[in-house]
GROMACS .gro file of C-alpha atoms in nm:
model
  192
    1MET     CA    1   0.000   0.000   0.000
    2SER     CA    2   0.138   0.341  -0.098
    3ASN     CA    3   0.159   0.633   0.141
    4THR     CA    4   0.093   0.871  -0.144
    5MET     CA    5  -0.236   1.061  -0.136
    6ILE     CA    6  -0.404   1.153  -0.460
    7THR     CA    7  -0.565   1.493  -0.460
    8ASP     CA    8  -0.707   1.734  -0.717
    9ARG     CA    9  -0.539   2.027  -0.543
   10THR     CA   10  -0.213   2.151  -0.692
   11TYR     CA   11   0.011   2.372  -0.483
   12ARG     CA   12   0.268   2.454  -0.751
   13ILE     CA   13   0.194   2.756  -0.964
   14ALA     CA   14   0.228   2.663  -1.331
   15ARG     CA   15   0.311   2.923  -1.594
   16GLU     CA   16   0.062   2.789  -1.849
   17ASN     CA   17  -0.223   2.833  -1.600
   18THR     CA   18  -0.120   3.179  -1.476
   19GLN     CA   19  -0.215   3.534  -1.569
   20ALA     CA   20  -0.131   3.860  -1.394
   21MET     CA   21  -0.325   4.170  -1.297
   22LEU     CA   22  -0.173   4.507  -1.211
   23ILE     CA   23  -0.412   4.713  -1.001
   24ASP     CA   24  -0.434   5.094  -0.974
   25VAL     CA   25  -0.068   5.204  -0.979
   26GLN     CA   26  -0.175   5.555  -1.074
   27GLU     CA   27  -0.019   5.902  -1.064
   28ARG     CA   28  -0.234   6.058  -0.792
   29LEU     CA   29  -0.260   5.752  -0.568
   30THR     CA   30   0.080   5.582  -0.570
   31PRO     CA   31   0.282   5.866  -0.409
   32HIS     CA   32   0.065   5.828  -0.095
   33ILE     CA   33   0.140   5.456  -0.058
   34TYR     CA   34   0.374   5.358   0.224
   35ASP     CA   35   0.719   5.261   0.085
   36HIS     CA   36   0.597   5.326  -0.269
   37GLU     CA   37   0.948   5.362  -0.417
   38ASN     CA   38   1.038   5.003  -0.324
   39ILE     CA   39   0.698   4.873  -0.431
   40ILE     CA   40   0.741   5.035  -0.774
   41LYS     CA   41   1.086   4.871  -0.807
   42LYS     CA   42   0.934   4.532  -0.723
   43ILE     CA   43   0.647   4.587  -0.968
   44THR     CA   44   0.896   4.679  -1.241
   45THR     CA   45   1.102   4.366  -1.175
   46LEU     CA   46   0.789   4.152  -1.171
   47ILE     CA   47   0.657   4.289  -1.501
   48LYS     CA   48   0.992   4.233  -1.675
   49GLY     CA   49   1.010   3.879  -1.539
   50LEU     CA   50   0.652   3.796  -1.637
   51GLN     CA   51   0.722   3.928  -1.986
   52ALA     CA   52   1.027   3.701  -2.013
   53LEU     CA   53   0.805   3.410  -1.907
   54ASP     CA   54   0.522   3.507  -2.148
   55VAL     CA   55   0.266   3.537  -1.869
   56PRO     CA   56  -0.020   3.763  -1.984
   57ILE     CA   57  -0.058   4.086  -1.787
   58MET     CA   58  -0.372   4.296  -1.763
   59LEU     CA   59  -0.391   4.648  -1.628
   60ASN     CA   60  -0.672   4.795  -1.419
   61GLU     CA   61  -0.710   5.164  -1.341
   62GLN     CA   62  -0.949   5.312  -1.087
   63TYR     CA   63  -1.142   5.621  -1.195
   64LYS     CA   64  -0.869   5.780  -1.410
   65LYS     CA   65  -1.033   6.123  -1.400
   66GLY     CA   66  -0.968   6.138  -1.027
   67LEU     CA   67  -0.657   5.920  -0.979
   68GLY     CA   68  -0.477   5.983  -1.308
   69GLU     CA   69  -0.304   5.745  -1.545
   70THR     CA   70  -0.085   5.450  -1.456
   71LEU     CA   71   0.267   5.567  -1.369
   72PRO     CA   72   0.462   5.645  -1.690
   73GLU     CA   73   0.751   5.409  -1.603
   74ILE     CA   74   0.501   5.123  -1.574
   75CYS     CA   75   0.318   5.218  -1.896
   76GLU     CA   76   0.652   5.218  -2.083
   77LEU     CA   77   0.716   4.860  -1.974
   78LEU     CA   78   0.374   4.746  -2.092
   79GLU     CA   79   0.386   4.919  -2.433
   80GLY     CA   80   0.391   4.669  -2.715
   81ASP     CA   81   0.322   4.384  -2.472
   82ASN     CA   82  -0.044   4.349  -2.574
   83ALA     CA   83  -0.135   4.413  -2.209
   84LYS     CA   84  -0.508   4.474  -2.193
   85GLY     CA   85  -0.615   4.779  -1.992
   86PHE     CA   86  -0.945   4.839  -1.819
   87GLU     CA   87  -1.080   5.141  -1.637
   88LYS     CA   88  -1.307   5.071  -1.344
   89VAL     CA   89  -1.508   5.249  -1.079
   90THR     CA   90  -1.569   4.931  -0.880
   91PHE     CA   91  -1.310   4.839  -0.619
   92SER     CA   92  -1.293   4.476  -0.731
   93ALA     CA   93  -1.173   4.429  -1.087
   94CYS     CA   94  -1.411   4.132  -1.101
   95ASP     CA   95  -1.709   4.365  -1.060
   96ASN     CA   96  -1.612   4.535  -1.387
   97ASP     CA   97  -1.776   4.332  -1.666
   98ASP     CA   98  -1.505   4.397  -1.927
   99SER     CA   99  -1.224   4.314  -1.687
  100TRP     CA  100  -1.397   4.000  -1.560
  101ASN     CA  101  -1.478   3.879  -1.912
  102HIS     CA  102  -1.115   3.924  -2.014
  103LEU     CA  103  -0.994   3.730  -1.708
  104ALA     CA  104  -1.237   3.445  -1.770
  105GLN     CA  105  -1.154   3.421  -2.141
  106GLN     CA  106  -0.785   3.360  -2.066
  107ASN     CA  107  -0.866   3.008  -1.941
  108ARG     CA  108  -0.601   3.048  -1.670
  109SER     CA  109  -0.728   2.993  -1.318
  110ILE     CA  110  -0.432   3.142  -1.127
  111VAL     CA  111  -0.423   3.522  -1.110
  112LEU     CA  112  -0.118   3.706  -0.976
  113LEU     CA  113  -0.232   4.030  -0.812
  114PHE     CA  114  -0.006   4.328  -0.752
  115GLY     CA  115  -0.055   4.702  -0.710
  116VAL     CA  116  -0.252   4.921  -0.470
  117GLU     CA  117  -0.429   4.949  -0.237
  118THR     CA  118  -0.392   4.611  -0.072
  119HIS     CA  119  -0.682   4.654   0.169
  120VAL     CA  120  -0.930   4.784  -0.088
  121CYS     CA  121  -0.900   4.690  -0.456
  122VAL     CA  122  -0.648   4.406  -0.421
  123LEU     CA  123  -0.841   4.249  -0.132
  124GLN     CA  124  -1.183   4.274  -0.295
  125THR     CA  125  -1.050   4.139  -0.627
  126ALA     CA  126  -0.885   3.846  -0.447
  127LEU     CA  127  -1.203   3.759  -0.259
  128ASP     CA  128  -1.410   3.773  -0.579
  129LEU     CA  129  -1.159   3.551  -0.759
  130LEU     CA  130  -1.191   3.296  -0.480
  131ASP     CA  131  -1.571   3.318  -0.494
  132ASN     CA  132  -1.550   3.244  -0.868
  133GLY     CA  133  -1.327   2.938  -0.834
  134MET     CA  134  -1.000   3.105  -0.930
  135GLN     CA  135  -0.678   3.116  -0.725
  136PRO     CA  136  -0.546   3.462  -0.639
  137VAL     CA  137  -0.175   3.486  -0.568
  138ILE     CA  138  -0.083   3.811  -0.395
  139ILE     CA  139   0.270   3.933  -0.460
  140GLY     CA  140   0.327   4.064  -0.107
  141ASP     CA  141   0.628   4.285  -0.179
  142ALA     CA  142   0.456   4.435  -0.486
  143VAL     CA  143   0.136   4.550  -0.314
  144GLY     CA  144   0.089   4.844  -0.083
  145SER     CA  145  -0.146   5.062   0.117
  146ARG     CA  146  -0.117   5.408   0.263
  147PHE     CA  147  -0.079   5.255   0.609
  148PRO     CA  148   0.122   4.936   0.681
  149TYR     CA  149  -0.140   4.806   0.924
  150ASP     CA  150  -0.407   4.809   0.652
  151LYS     CA  151  -0.179   4.606   0.424
  152LYS     CA  152  -0.098   4.360   0.702
  153GLN     CA  153  -0.465   4.298   0.784
  154ALA     CA  154  -0.560   4.260   0.417
  155ILE     CA  155  -0.283   4.003   0.360
  156ARG     CA  156  -0.399   3.815   0.670
  157ARG     CA  157  -0.761   3.812   0.550
  158ILE     CA  158  -0.670   3.700   0.197
  159ARG     CA  159  -0.454   3.416   0.335
  160ARG     CA  160  -0.734   3.298   0.566
  161ALA     CA  161  -0.980   3.304   0.277
  162GLY     CA  162  -0.755   3.076   0.070
  163GLY     CA  163  -0.538   3.317  -0.126
  164VAL     CA  164  -0.167   3.251  -0.170
  165ILE     CA  165   0.089   3.510  -0.057
  166THR     CA  166   0.435   3.514  -0.214
  167THR     CA  167   0.712   3.750  -0.327
  168VAL     CA  168   0.845   3.872  -0.660
  169GLU     CA  169   1.158   3.659  -0.648
  170THR     CA  170   0.973   3.348  -0.533
  171ILE     CA  171   0.703   3.363  -0.802
  172LEU     CA  172   0.946   3.435  -1.086
  173PHE     CA  173   1.165   3.137  -0.999
  174GLU     CA  174   0.862   2.916  -0.940
  175LEU     CA  175   0.721   3.002  -1.283
  176CYS     CA  176   1.065   2.949  -1.438
  177ARG     CA  177   1.108   2.608  -1.264
  178SER     CA  178   1.457   2.534  -1.400
  179SER     CA  179   1.788   2.702  -1.474
  180LYS     CA  180   1.755   2.546  -1.821
  181ASP     CA  181   1.449   2.761  -1.898
  182PRO     CA  182   1.529   3.029  -2.160
  183ALA     CA  183   1.389   3.296  -1.921
  184PHE     CA  184   1.621   3.195  -1.635
  185LYS     CA  185   1.909   3.427  -1.727
  186THR     CA  186   1.677   3.727  -1.760
  187ILE     CA  187   1.513   3.651  -1.427
  188SER     CA  188   1.847   3.597  -1.255
  189ASN     CA  189   1.969   3.934  -1.381
  190LEU     CA  190   1.648   4.105  -1.268
  191ILE     CA  191   1.677   3.966  -0.915
  192LYS     CA  192   2.042   4.072  -0.865
   0.00000   0.00000   0.00000
């Protein structure tokens, strides 16, 4: 008799089943986020790594009239990447029909979430993904809130609800899986 259990649950995050969503990294909001300089660096590294791995990235922007455009340095990275962008007034990207339809059409059940604010739009999107049978993966060092305590409580709630919390370096190497992967050198250079 084998000691191996068979389960439908997979804990590894597979590239072919993964998509990414950048949330609300906008001109009038981001400067108010605690430690925003480091978060922007992590987001930049993550985007470059995901591009090397061919993981689709979608962009969500909250009420652009009030919060402005996505930061120019982020927009430059996404140019020519076929990244789909969606404006929303709902806090959860899943409550925006166009955004939700795009997510669902990708046929990828794992969604990497990064951006701001952790305790509002990231949290509500994560909870809605869970409610819809998808697996949110929060990139903990690439999300932020104005106050650290809000971020901490949101991460705690998402984890308890069934979301996965990880870091930029961890997710990039997990998606890469091997030093023989063509993206490995790019990712290694990004992490240095």
